Amino acid sequence: MKKFFISAFNYALQPNVQITVSMNVPTGGGSRDPRVLLNETAHQLDGHPLIDFRPDRTYDTYDGQNRTSGFDWYAFDFGEMVTINSVEMTMGCCYSDGGWWTSLAVEAYRAETDTWHIVEPLTFSPPYNFEDMRENHRPFSSYLITFSEVRTRKVRLIGKPGGIAQFTSLSRLAVFLRDPAQSQRMPERPPVPYIFQLIPPDVMWDLTENLGKLMGASIDFPALDQYLDNARYQQYLRQRARNYQGEPDLWFLIGDTLGWNTYNALDDTQDYLGKPHIRTKLHGTLATAFTDIAIDDQVLGQMSG
């Protein structure tokens, strides 16, 4: 794994900085607090345990199927004037119905006119693919966005979200003033959880599919769908298409009836690795069985069914 070093002060981590978002009451599986984006780890997860890639360590603007329109934005108020010329953006999770951008701009705030104006020219490193296709994106991909130096108190990323549900998912934002002459790089490839470096995701999919057919039960592995090749991902979509086409599973019916905020709250986010393999919820009427995957007594992840 190649190391990368960027020496600059992250203005987003200054005391009293405020971060606001276009969707402040999301209903997806991400965090409800946009301050989750103020971290120094999301772009350095390659080879980390799967638990570090959890959706609750991201922020997404999901508020239901086909209920959103317009632009998504993520804004910083530094509380004082600062001079900046770059933003680091690490995406969050990629879902079947969204989680990426189809257009993106950086805007700075002009206090004298109480307006936002676009800063240009933007350069993405590596290049960002704005096609509205899930296959073009991978979880926790990082991008360095550079632009002409600007002095402002506020800055924001703003653009059109992608997918049929039209939402974005991010895991980290950072703001800098850098010397353009210095070499600056983000990771060359998206990070991959350690378990998927040991067992390729496509092999894991084939295993869970065959076990499911053998036992007649649905078997899931966390985040597996986000790392599948296109052919297997299409299999995954066909397997779950009935949830949106009149043949929903029990969990989908309950989530739709209770509301997804309530349903998501039934699972707390503590680490259950190595703990009892059956968990109950909803007044003890629903149960999920978990099996640890361990190598040399180190638990790397869980399968559930």
Backbone as numpy.savetxt, mean C-alpha at the origin, in Angstrom:
# Nx Ny Nz CAx CAy CAz Cx Cy Cz
21.44 -7.83 -2.15 20.59 -6.64 -2.15 21.47 -5.39 -2.15
21.26 -4.50 -3.11 22.05 -3.29 -3.19 21.59 -2.29 -2.15
22.55 -1.60 -1.55 22.23 -0.55 -0.60 22.13 0.77 -1.34
21.36 1.72 -0.78 21.33 3.04 -1.35 21.36 4.03 -0.20
22.03 5.15 -0.43 22.23 6.11 0.63 21.83 7.49 0.11
20.96 8.16 0.85 20.56 9.51 0.51 20.71 10.36 1.77
21.60 11.33 1.71 21.86 12.16 2.88 21.19 13.51 2.68
20.04 13.70 3.30 19.32 14.97 3.22 18.31 14.98 4.36
17.88 16.18 4.73 16.92 16.31 5.83 15.51 16.17 5.30
14.73 15.31 5.93 13.35 15.07 5.54 12.45 16.08 6.25
11.96 17.06 5.50 11.13 18.11 6.08 9.81 17.56 6.62
9.38 16.43 6.12 8.12 15.85 6.60 8.20 15.41 8.04
9.42 15.22 8.56 9.60 14.77 9.94 9.88 15.90 10.91
9.76 17.15 10.46 9.93 18.28 11.38 8.82 18.28 12.42
9.10 18.80 13.62 8.05 18.91 14.63 6.89 19.79 14.11
5.70 19.42 14.47 4.49 20.20 14.18 4.05 20.15 12.71
4.69 19.31 11.90 4.22 19.16 10.52 2.85 18.48 10.54
1.94 18.96 9.70 0.61 18.37 9.58 0.47 17.73 8.20
-0.12 16.55 8.17 -0.39 15.88 6.90 -1.89 15.65 6.79
-2.46 16.06 5.67 -3.88 15.89 5.41 -4.06 15.16 4.08
-5.24 14.55 3.92 -5.51 13.75 2.72 -6.90 14.08 2.19
-7.11 13.76 0.92 -8.40 14.04 0.31 -9.51 13.17 0.89
-9.17 11.95 1.28 -10.15 11.03 1.87 -9.73 10.75 3.31
-10.38 11.41 4.27 -9.98 11.25 5.67 -10.87 10.28 6.44
-11.83 9.64 5.75 -12.65 8.60 6.39 -12.69 7.37 5.47
-11.54 6.76 5.20 -11.52 5.59 4.31 -12.15 4.38 4.98
-12.53 3.40 4.17 -13.15 2.18 4.71 -12.37 0.93 4.34
-11.18 1.08 3.77 -10.39 -0.07 3.36 -9.60 -0.67 4.51
-8.63 -1.50 4.16 -7.86 -2.21 5.18 -6.66 -1.45 5.68
-6.42 -0.24 5.19 -5.27 0.54 5.62 -5.50 1.25 6.94
-4.47 1.97 7.38 -4.56 2.77 8.60 -5.58 3.88 8.44
-6.15 4.33 9.55 -7.06 5.47 9.54 -6.32 6.78 9.82
-5.03 6.72 10.07 -4.24 7.89 10.42 -3.17 8.11 9.35
-3.25 9.22 8.59 -2.27 9.45 7.52 -0.84 9.63 8.02
-0.67 9.82 9.33 0.69 9.95 9.86 1.48 8.65 9.74
0.79 7.55 9.38 1.48 6.29 9.12 2.47 6.46 7.97
2.25 7.49 7.13 3.13 7.74 5.99 4.45 8.40 6.40
4.54 8.86 7.64 5.75 9.54 8.11 6.66 8.52 8.77
7.37 7.77 7.97 8.26 6.74 8.52 9.49 6.62 7.64
10.48 5.94 8.13 11.74 5.78 7.40 12.05 4.33 7.12
11.01 3.51 6.97 11.24 2.08 6.79 10.56 1.48 5.57
9.46 2.05 5.11 8.64 1.39 4.10 9.37 1.15 2.79
10.42 1.93 2.51 11.17 1.76 1.27 12.38 0.84 1.45
12.50 0.23 2.63 13.67 -0.59 2.93 13.27 -1.97 3.46
12.19 -2.53 2.92 11.62 -3.76 3.47 12.07 -5.03 2.75
12.92 -4.94 1.76 13.29 -6.14 1.02 13.87 -7.20 1.95
13.29 -8.41 1.90 13.75 -9.49 2.75 13.21 -9.45 4.17
12.31 -8.53 4.48 11.73 -8.46 5.82 10.62 -9.50 5.97
10.22 -9.78 7.21 9.09 -10.69 7.43 7.82 -10.15 6.80
6.92 -11.05 6.47 5.68 -10.67 5.81 4.86 -9.70 6.64
4.97 -9.79 7.95 4.16 -8.93 8.82 4.48 -7.45 8.61
5.71 -7.13 8.14 6.07 -5.74 7.90 5.39 -5.17 6.66
4.74 -6.01 5.86 4.07 -5.58 4.64 2.56 -5.48 4.85
2.11 -5.46 6.09 0.68 -5.46 6.37 -0.01 -4.20 5.84
-1.27 -4.33 5.38 -2.01 -3.15 4.89 -2.18 -2.06 5.93
-2.24 -2.41 7.22 -2.45 -1.37 8.22 -1.22 -0.49 8.41
-0.13 -0.80 7.70 1.04 0.08 7.69 1.06 0.94 6.44
-0.08 1.02 5.77 -0.25 1.89 4.61 -1.46 2.78 4.85
-1.66 3.75 3.95 -2.87 4.56 3.98 -3.48 4.52 2.59
-4.77 4.13 2.51 -5.43 4.12 1.21 -6.70 4.96 1.26
-7.14 5.40 0.10 -8.30 6.30 0.01 -9.56 5.56 -0.40
-9.59 4.26 -0.21 -10.76 3.45 -0.57 -11.97 3.84 0.27
-13.11 4.04 -0.39 -14.35 4.28 0.36 -15.51 3.53 -0.26
-15.22 2.43 -0.95 -16.27 1.61 -1.52 -16.12 1.45 -3.02
-16.79 0.45 -3.56 -16.72 0.18 -4.99 -17.43 1.27 -5.80
-16.65 1.90 -6.71 -17.21 2.88 -7.64 -17.92 4.04 -6.95
-17.44 4.42 -5.77 -18.09 5.54 -5.08 -17.24 6.80 -5.08
-16.03 6.72 -5.60 -15.15 7.88 -5.58 -15.05 8.49 -6.96
-14.70 9.76 -6.99 -14.48 10.45 -8.25 -13.55 11.62 -7.98
-13.02 12.21 -9.04 -12.15 13.35 -8.85 -10.73 12.95 -8.53
-10.04 13.80 -7.77 -8.62 13.63 -7.51 -8.35 13.15 -6.08
-7.28 12.41 -5.93 -6.71 12.12 -4.61 -5.58 13.11 -4.36
-5.41 13.51 -3.10 -4.25 14.31 -2.76 -3.78 14.03 -1.34
-2.46 14.23 -1.15 -1.80 14.07 0.14 -0.97 15.33 0.34
-1.26 16.11 1.40 -0.65 17.43 1.57 0.12 17.54 2.89
1.23 18.28 2.83 2.02 18.61 4.01 1.91 20.10 4.28
1.71 20.47 5.57 1.83 21.85 6.02 3.00 21.87 7.00
4.09 22.53 6.60 5.31 22.52 7.42 5.27 23.53 8.56
4.30 24.43 8.56 4.19 25.42 9.62 5.12 26.60 9.44
6.00 26.56 8.44 6.92 27.63 8.13 7.38 27.48 6.68
7.97 28.51 6.14 8.45 28.44 4.77 9.68 27.55 4.68
9.69 26.67 3.69 10.83 25.79 3.44 11.13 25.78 1.95
12.35 25.42 1.60 12.75 25.30 0.21 12.95 23.83 -0.10
12.27 23.34 -1.15 12.27 21.91 -1.45 12.43 21.70 -2.96
12.85 20.49 -3.34 12.94 20.17 -4.76 12.72 18.68 -5.05
12.27 17.92 -4.05 12.05 16.49 -4.31 11.13 15.87 -3.26
10.42 14.83 -3.71 9.56 14.04 -2.83 9.86 12.57 -3.08
9.98 11.82 -2.00 10.07 10.37 -2.12 8.70 9.79 -1.84
8.25 8.90 -2.71 6.92 8.28 -2.58 7.07 6.77 -2.64
6.62 6.09 -1.60 6.57 4.63 -1.61 5.11 4.22 -1.63
4.74 3.47 -2.66 3.37 3.03 -2.78 3.03 2.03 -1.69
1.75 1.75 -1.52 1.31 0.76 -0.55 0.96 -0.54 -1.22
-0.22 -1.05 -0.94 -0.65 -2.34 -1.49 -1.35 -2.14 -2.83
-1.27 -3.16 -3.68 -1.96 -3.16 -4.98 -3.11 -4.15 -4.92
-4.31 -3.66 -5.08 -5.48 -4.51 -5.00 -6.06 -4.72 -6.40
-7.00 -5.63 -6.50 -7.61 -5.90 -7.81 -8.40 -4.71 -8.32
-8.87 -3.84 -7.40 -9.72 -2.74 -7.81 -9.10 -1.37 -7.63
-7.78 -1.30 -7.36 -7.13 -0.01 -7.26 -5.93 -0.01 -6.33
-5.38 1.19 -6.12 -4.22 1.34 -5.25 -3.07 2.07 -5.92
-3.29 2.64 -7.13 -2.21 3.29 -7.86 -2.71 4.59 -8.49
-1.78 5.31 -9.12 -2.11 6.56 -9.79 -2.26 6.35 -11.30
-3.15 7.13 -11.94 -3.17 7.19 -13.40 -2.69 8.55 -13.89
-2.53 9.49 -12.99 -1.86 10.77 -13.27 -1.39 11.32 -11.94
-0.37 12.17 -11.96 0.17 12.68 -10.70 0.91 13.99 -10.95
0.67 14.95 -10.07 1.37 16.23 -10.12 1.80 16.60 -8.70
2.76 17.51 -8.61 3.17 18.09 -7.33 2.77 19.57 -7.36
2.12 20.02 -6.30 1.68 21.40 -6.23 2.22 22.06 -4.96
2.57 23.34 -5.08 3.00 24.15 -3.94 1.93 25.22 -3.68
1.84 25.65 -2.44 0.80 26.59 -2.03 1.33 28.02 -2.07
0.52 28.93 -2.63 0.84 30.35 -2.66 -0.06 31.08 -1.67
0.52 31.48 -0.55 -0.27 32.11 0.50 -0.86 33.43 0.05
-0.13 34.17 -0.79 -0.59 35.50 -1.18 -1.86 35.45 -2.02
-2.08 34.35 -2.72 -3.30 34.22 -3.53 -4.20 33.10 -3.05
-3.80 32.40 -1.99 -4.57 31.29 -1.43 -4.91 30.26 -2.51
-3.88 29.89 -3.30 -4.07 28.93 -4.38 -2.91 27.94 -4.43
-3.16 26.82 -5.09 -2.11 25.84 -5.36 -1.65 26.01 -6.80
-0.33 25.83 -7.02 0.18 25.88 -8.39 1.11 24.69 -8.62
1.11 24.20 -9.84 1.91 23.03 -10.21 3.38 23.41 -10.27
4.23 22.56 -9.71 5.68 22.75 -9.85 6.19 21.81 -10.94
7.09 22.32 -11.75 7.58 21.57 -12.89 9.06 21.85 -13.09
9.72 21.07 -13.94 9.23 19.81 -14.53 9.40 18.67 -13.55
8.53 17.67 -13.62 8.63 16.51 -12.75 9.46 15.42 -13.43
10.33 14.79 -12.63 11.09 13.64 -13.09 10.88 12.51 -12.10
10.52 11.33 -12.59 10.30 10.15 -11.76 11.46 9.18 -11.94
12.04 8.75 -10.83 13.10 7.75 -10.88 12.83 6.67 -9.84
12.58 5.42 -10.31 12.43 4.99 -11.71 11.15 5.56 -12.32
10.98 5.46 -13.64 9.76 5.97 -14.26 8.51 5.30 -13.67
7.45 6.09 -13.52 6.19 5.56 -13.00 5.27 5.22 -14.17
4.67 4.03 -14.13 3.76 3.59 -15.19 2.34 4.02 -14.83
1.77 4.95 -15.59 0.45 5.49 -15.29 -0.69 4.76 -15.99
-0.40 3.65 -16.65 -1.49 2.87 -17.24 -2.38 2.32 -16.13
-3.67 2.32 -16.38 -4.62 1.90 -15.35 -4.76 0.38 -15.34
-3.68 -0.29 -14.94 -3.64 -1.75 -14.91 -2.89 -2.21 -13.67
-3.50 -3.08 -12.90 -2.87 -3.57 -11.69 -1.55 -4.28 -11.99
-1.45 -4.94 -13.16 -0.26 -5.72 -13.48 1.00 -4.86 -13.61
0.83 -3.56 -13.77 1.98 -2.66 -13.93 2.55 -2.19 -12.60
1.98 -2.64 -11.50 2.39 -2.11 -10.20 2.66 -3.24 -9.20
3.58 -2.98 -8.29 3.92 -3.93 -7.24 3.91 -3.23 -5.89
3.59 -3.95 -4.80 3.52 -3.32 -3.48 4.85 -2.69 -3.06
4.75 -1.56 -2.40 5.87 -0.88 -1.76 6.97 -0.48 -2.75
6.57 -0.23 -4.00 7.51 0.33 -4.98 7.81 1.78 -4.61
9.06 2.19 -4.76 9.47 3.54 -4.36 9.90 4.37 -5.57
9.62 5.68 -5.48 9.93 6.59 -6.57 10.48 7.90 -6.00
11.49 8.43 -6.65 12.03 9.74 -6.33 11.45 10.73 -7.35
10.72 11.72 -6.87 10.09 12.73 -7.73 10.84 14.04 -7.52
11.47 14.52 -8.57 12.24 15.77 -8.47 11.59 16.85 -9.32
11.83 18.12 -8.94 11.23 19.26 -9.63 12.08 20.49 -9.34
11.76 21.58 -10.01 12.50 22.82 -9.81 12.32 23.31 -8.37
13.37 23.86 -7.83 13.36 24.33 -6.44 12.23 25.33 -6.22
11.50 25.15 -5.11 10.39 26.03 -4.79 10.38 26.30 -3.29
10.00 27.53 -2.94 9.89 27.90 -1.52 8.41 28.02 -1.18
7.97 27.29 -0.15 6.55 27.23 0.16 6.35 26.75 1.59
5.15 26.95 2.10 4.81 26.40 3.41 4.07 25.08 3.30
3.44 24.86 2.13 2.66 23.64 1.93 3.01 23.02 0.57
2.96 21.70 0.52 3.15 21.00 -0.74 2.22 19.78 -0.74
1.79 19.36 -1.93 0.93 18.18 -1.99 1.15 17.41 -3.29
0.93 16.10 -3.19 0.81 15.24 -4.36 -0.67 15.16 -4.71
-1.00 15.32 -5.98 -2.39 15.29 -6.40 -2.50 14.64 -7.77
-3.48 13.78 -7.94 -3.64 13.10 -9.21 -4.88 12.23 -9.24
-5.05 11.55 -10.36 -6.20 10.66 -10.54 -5.86 9.26 -10.03
-6.70 8.71 -9.16 -6.49 7.33 -8.68 -6.93 6.32 -9.72
-6.42 5.09 -9.61 -6.71 4.07 -10.60 -7.59 2.95 -10.07
-7.92 2.01 -10.98 -8.74 0.87 -10.64 -10.22 1.19 -10.72
-11.04 0.14 -10.68 -12.48 0.36 -10.78 -13.04 1.10 -9.57
-12.36 0.98 -8.43 -12.81 1.69 -7.23 -12.14 3.05 -7.07
-11.18 3.37 -7.94 -10.54 4.69 -7.97 -10.00 5.11 -6.60
-8.93 4.46 -6.18 -8.28 4.87 -4.95 -6.78 4.63 -5.05
-6.03 5.28 -4.17 -4.59 5.13 -4.10 -4.20 4.52 -2.76
-3.02 3.91 -2.72 -2.48 3.32 -1.50 -1.01 3.69 -1.41
-0.63 4.37 -0.31 0.76 4.78 -0.09 1.24 4.26 1.25
2.56 4.09 1.36 3.12 3.66 2.64 4.15 4.64 3.19
4.63 5.57 2.36 5.62 6.54 2.85 5.68 7.75 1.93
5.81 8.93 2.55 6.09 10.17 1.83 7.18 10.92 2.58
8.11 11.49 1.84 9.19 12.27 2.44 9.50 13.43 1.51
9.94 14.57 2.08 10.15 15.79 1.31 11.56 16.31 1.59
12.28 16.69 0.52 13.68 17.06 0.66 14.05 18.28 -0.18
15.19 18.91 0.20 15.94 19.81 -0.65 17.30 19.16 -0.83
17.62 18.82 -2.08 18.86 18.10 -2.34 19.71 18.84 -3.36
20.99 18.53 -3.33 21.92 19.03 -4.33 21.71 18.23 -5.61
21.23 18.86 -6.70 20.96 18.11 -7.93 22.19 17.41 -8.49
23.37 17.87 -8.10 24.59 17.26 -8.62 24.91 15.92 -7.94
24.29 15.70 -6.79 24.56 14.45 -6.08 23.77 13.31 -6.71
24.37 12.12 -6.70 23.70 10.93 -7.22 22.62 10.50 -6.23
21.40 10.35 -6.73 20.28 9.97 -5.88 19.53 8.82 -6.53
19.31 7.77 -5.78 18.63 6.60 -6.33 17.66 6.03 -5.31
16.57 5.49 -5.81 15.69 4.69 -4.99 15.98 3.23 -5.30
15.43 2.29 -4.52 15.70 0.87 -4.78 15.37 0.50 -6.23
16.20 -0.36 -6.81 16.03 -0.71 -8.22 14.82 -1.59 -8.46
14.36 -2.31 -7.46 13.18 -3.16 -7.64 12.35 -3.11 -6.37
11.06 -3.40 -6.47 10.20 -3.40 -5.27 10.69 -4.42 -4.25
10.50 -4.17 -2.98 10.90 -5.14 -1.96 10.02 -6.38 -2.01
10.59 -7.50 -1.65 9.87 -8.77 -1.64 10.00 -9.38 -0.25
8.90 -9.81 0.38 8.99 -10.44 1.70 9.90 -11.67 1.68
10.52 -11.95 2.79 11.48 -13.04 2.89 10.86 -14.38 2.50
9.61 -14.61 2.92 8.96 -15.89 2.62 8.84 -16.11 1.12
8.61 -15.02 0.35 8.46 -15.16 -1.09 9.81 -15.20 -1.81
10.87 -14.88 -1.09 12.20 -15.10 -1.64 12.61 -16.55 -1.48
12.09 -17.18 -0.42 12.38 -18.61 -0.20 11.47 -19.50 -1.03
10.19 -19.16 -1.06 9.19 -19.93 -1.83 8.55 -18.98 -2.82
8.82 -19.11 -4.10 8.26 -18.19 -5.09 6.74 -18.12 -4.99
6.16 -16.92 -5.12 4.71 -16.76 -4.99 3.91 -17.68 -5.91
4.39 -17.90 -7.13 3.66 -18.75 -8.06 3.62 -20.20 -7.58
4.72 -20.65 -6.97 4.74 -22.00 -6.39 3.78 -22.07 -5.21
3.75 -21.02 -4.40 2.84 -20.96 -3.25 1.38 -21.01 -3.72
1.08 -20.30 -4.81 -0.29 -20.32 -5.34 -0.68 -21.73 -5.79
0.20 -22.36 -6.54 -0.09 -23.72 -7.00 -0.32 -24.66 -5.82
0.47 -24.48 -4.76 0.33 -25.32 -3.56 -1.02 -25.09 -2.91
-1.41 -23.83 -2.70 -2.69 -23.55 -2.04 -3.87 -23.99 -2.90
-3.75 -23.83 -4.21 -4.82 -24.28 -5.10 -5.03 -25.79 -5.01
-3.94 -26.55 -5.03 -4.05 -28.01 -4.98 -4.53 -28.49 -3.62
-4.05 -27.83 -2.55 -4.53 -28.19 -1.21 -6.01 -27.89 -1.08
-6.44 -26.77 -1.67 -7.86 -26.42 -1.62 -8.72 -27.45 -2.32
-8.26 -27.92 -3.47 -9.02 -28.94 -4.19 -9.03 -30.26 -3.42
-7.91 -30.58 -2.77 -7.80 -31.82 -2.03 -8.70 -31.83 -0.80
-8.72 -30.70 -0.08 -9.45 -30.64 1.18 -10.84 -30.05 1.04
-11.14 -29.46 -0.12 -12.45 -28.86 -0.32 -12.66 -27.61 0.49
-11.59 -26.92 0.84 -11.69 -25.71 1.65 -10.85 -24.61 1.01
-11.26 -23.38 1.24 -10.52 -22.24 0.72 -9.29 -21.99 1.59
-8.14 -21.84 0.96 -6.90 -21.61 1.69 -6.29 -20.31 1.19
-5.90 -19.46 2.10 -5.32 -18.17 1.75 -3.95 -18.02 2.39
-3.10 -17.22 1.72 -1.82 -16.83 2.30 -1.72 -15.32 2.19
-1.40 -14.61 3.27 -1.42 -13.15 3.25 -0.59 -12.56 2.11
-1.20 -11.61 1.40 -0.52 -10.82 0.36 -0.06 -11.62 -0.84
-0.41 -12.89 -0.91 0.07 -13.72 -2.01 -0.35 -13.16 -3.37
-1.60 -12.70 -3.48 -2.10 -12.23 -4.77 -1.32 -11.04 -5.31
-0.67 -10.28 -4.42 0.03 -9.08 -4.86 1.37 -9.38 -5.53
1.80 -10.64 -5.48 3.10 -10.99 -6.05 3.01 -12.06 -7.13
1.80 -12.41 -7.56 1.62 -13.45 -8.56 1.94 -12.95 -9.96
2.37 -13.87 -10.84 2.50 -13.49 -12.24 1.11 -13.28 -12.82
1.04 -12.73 -14.03 -0.25 -12.33 -14.58 -1.20 -13.51 -14.77
-0.67 -14.64 -15.25 -1.54 -15.80 -15.50 -2.19 -16.29 -14.21
-1.41 -16.41 -13.16 -1.96 -16.89 -11.88 -2.84 -15.83 -11.24
-2.51 -14.57 -11.47 -3.36 -13.52 -10.92 -4.75 -13.56 -11.56
-4.80 -13.87 -12.84 -6.10 -14.02 -13.50 -6.88 -15.19 -12.92
-6.17 -16.28 -12.55 -6.82 -17.40 -11.85 -7.40 -16.92 -10.52
-6.61 -16.14 -9.82 -7.05 -15.59 -8.53 -8.32 -14.76 -8.70
-8.35 -13.91 -9.73 -9.52 -13.07 -9.96 -10.75 -13.90 -10.29
-10.57 -14.93 -11.12 -11.71 -15.77 -11.48 -12.25 -16.52 -10.27
-11.35 -16.90 -9.38 -11.77 -17.62 -8.18 -12.62 -16.74 -7.28
-12.33 -15.46 -7.26 -13.03 -14.55 -6.36 -14.10 -13.70 -7.06
-14.27 -13.86 -8.36 -15.21 -13.04 -9.11 -16.64 -13.22 -8.62
-16.97 -14.40 -8.11 -18.34 -14.64 -7.68 -18.76 -13.72 -6.55
-17.80 -13.17 -5.79 -18.14 -12.26 -4.71 -18.80 -10.98 -5.23
-18.56 -10.68 -6.50 -19.14 -9.48 -7.08 -20.20 -9.82 -8.14
-20.50 -11.10 -8.31 -21.39 -11.50 -9.38 -22.51 -12.43 -8.89
-22.98 -12.21 -7.67 -24.17 -12.90 -7.22 -23.95 -14.18 -6.45
-22.70 -14.62 -6.24 -22.43 -15.84 -5.47 -21.41 -15.55 -4.38
-21.72 -14.64 -3.46 -20.72 -14.22 -2.48 -20.43 -15.27 -1.42
-19.18 -15.28 -0.95 -18.82 -16.09 0.20 -19.43 -15.48 1.46
-19.45 -16.27 2.54 -20.05 -15.81 3.78 -19.37 -14.55 4.30
-18.03 -14.52 4.24 -17.32 -13.36 4.78 -17.70 -12.08 4.04
-17.96 -12.20 2.72 -18.31 -11.02 1.93 -19.72 -10.53 2.29
-20.65 -11.47 2.48 -22.00 -11.10 2.89 -22.00 -10.39 4.24
-21.22 -10.93 5.19 -21.17 -10.33 6.53 -20.56 -8.94 6.45
-19.47 -8.78 5.69 -18.83 -7.48 5.56 -19.75 -6.46 4.92
-20.48 -6.87 3.90 -21.40 -5.96 3.23 -22.56 -5.57 4.14
-22.99 -6.50 5.01 -24.12 -6.24 5.90 -23.71 -5.37 7.10
-22.59 -5.73 7.73 -22.13 -4.99 8.90 -21.54 -3.64 8.54
-21.00 -3.55 7.32 -20.18 -2.40 6.96 -18.72 -2.80 7.11
-17.88 -2.39 6.14 -16.51 -2.90 6.12 -15.65 -2.33 7.24
-15.98 -1.15 7.75 -15.24 -0.65 8.92 -15.44 -1.58 10.10
-16.69 -1.99 10.33 -16.98 -2.90 11.44 -16.35 -4.25 11.21
-16.44 -4.76 9.98 -15.88 -6.08 9.68 -14.36 -6.08 9.87
-13.69 -5.03 9.37 -12.23 -4.97 9.51 -11.82 -4.88 10.97
-12.66 -4.25 11.79 -12.33 -4.11 13.21 -12.44 -5.43 13.96
-13.07 -6.43 13.37 -13.17 -7.73 14.04 -11.82 -8.40 14.17
-10.90 -8.07 13.28 -9.54 -8.59 13.35 -8.65 -7.48 13.86
-8.06 -7.64 15.07 -7.08 -6.65 15.49 -5.78 -6.95 14.76
-4.82 -6.02 14.89 -3.62 -6.12 14.07 -2.42 -6.67 14.83
-2.63 -7.26 15.99 -1.47 -7.80 16.70 -0.94 -9.03 15.98
0.29 -9.36 16.30 0.96 -10.48 15.63 0.54 -11.79 16.28
-0.07 -12.66 15.49 -0.51 -13.96 16.00 0.46 -15.07 15.64
1.61 -14.74 15.05 2.53 -15.79 14.63 2.96 -16.62 15.83
2.90 -17.94 15.66 3.33 -18.84 16.73 2.32 -19.03 17.83
1.13 -18.44 17.69 0.10 -18.55 18.72 -0.95 -19.55 18.26
-1.95 -19.86 19.09 -2.96 -20.86 18.71 -3.50 -20.63 17.32
-3.76 -21.73 16.61 -4.03 -21.66 15.19 -5.49 -21.45 14.84
-6.37 -21.33 15.83 -7.79 -21.08 15.54 -8.20 -19.80 16.25
-8.76 -18.85 15.49 -9.23 -17.61 16.08 -10.70 -17.45 15.77
-11.45 -17.00 16.74 -12.88 -16.78 16.54 -13.18 -15.29 16.60
-14.28 -14.90 15.96 -14.70 -13.51 15.99 -16.20 -13.46 15.76
-16.76 -12.27 15.83 -18.20 -12.05 15.69 -18.97 -12.93 16.66
-18.74 -12.67 17.95 -19.43 -13.39 19.02 -19.14 -14.89 18.99
-17.96 -15.25 18.49 -17.55 -16.64 18.49 -18.22 -17.51 17.45
-18.91 -16.89 16.48 -19.63 -17.68 15.48 -18.81 -17.92 14.22
-17.77 -17.14 14.00 -16.89 -17.35 12.86 -15.51 -17.78 13.35
-14.89 -18.69 12.61 -13.56 -19.16 13.02 -12.67 -19.28 11.80
-11.39 -19.00 11.99 -10.38 -19.16 10.95 -9.24 -19.98 11.51
-8.81 -20.98 10.76 -7.70 -21.83 11.19 -6.42 -21.34 10.52
-5.34 -21.27 11.30 -4.05 -20.78 10.82 -2.98 -21.85 10.99
-2.10 -21.93 10.02 -0.95 -22.84 10.09 0.32 -22.04 9.85
1.25 -22.12 10.78 2.51 -21.40 10.63 3.37 -22.03 9.55
4.11 -21.20 8.84 5.18 -21.66 7.95 6.49 -21.26 8.61
7.30 -22.24 8.96 8.52 -21.97 9.72 9.71 -22.69 9.10
10.86 -22.05 9.18 12.13 -22.63 8.75 13.13 -22.40 9.87
13.76 -23.49 10.32 14.72 -23.40 11.43 14.10 -22.71 12.64
12.87 -23.08 12.96 12.13 -22.55 14.11 11.80 -21.06 14.00
12.02 -20.48 12.83 11.63 -19.09 12.60 10.34 -19.06 11.81
9.29 -18.49 12.41 7.99 -18.39 11.74 8.04 -17.27 10.72
7.79 -17.62 9.45 7.91 -16.65 8.36 6.56 -16.15 7.87
5.51 -16.87 8.17 4.19 -16.46 7.71 3.16 -17.49 8.10
1.93 -17.29 7.68 0.84 -18.19 8.01 -0.05 -18.43 6.80
-0.57 -19.63 6.72 -1.66 -19.94 5.81 -2.93 -19.99 6.62
-4.03 -19.60 6.01 -5.31 -19.63 6.73 -6.37 -20.25 5.85
-7.38 -20.79 6.50 -8.47 -21.40 5.74 -9.74 -21.45 6.56
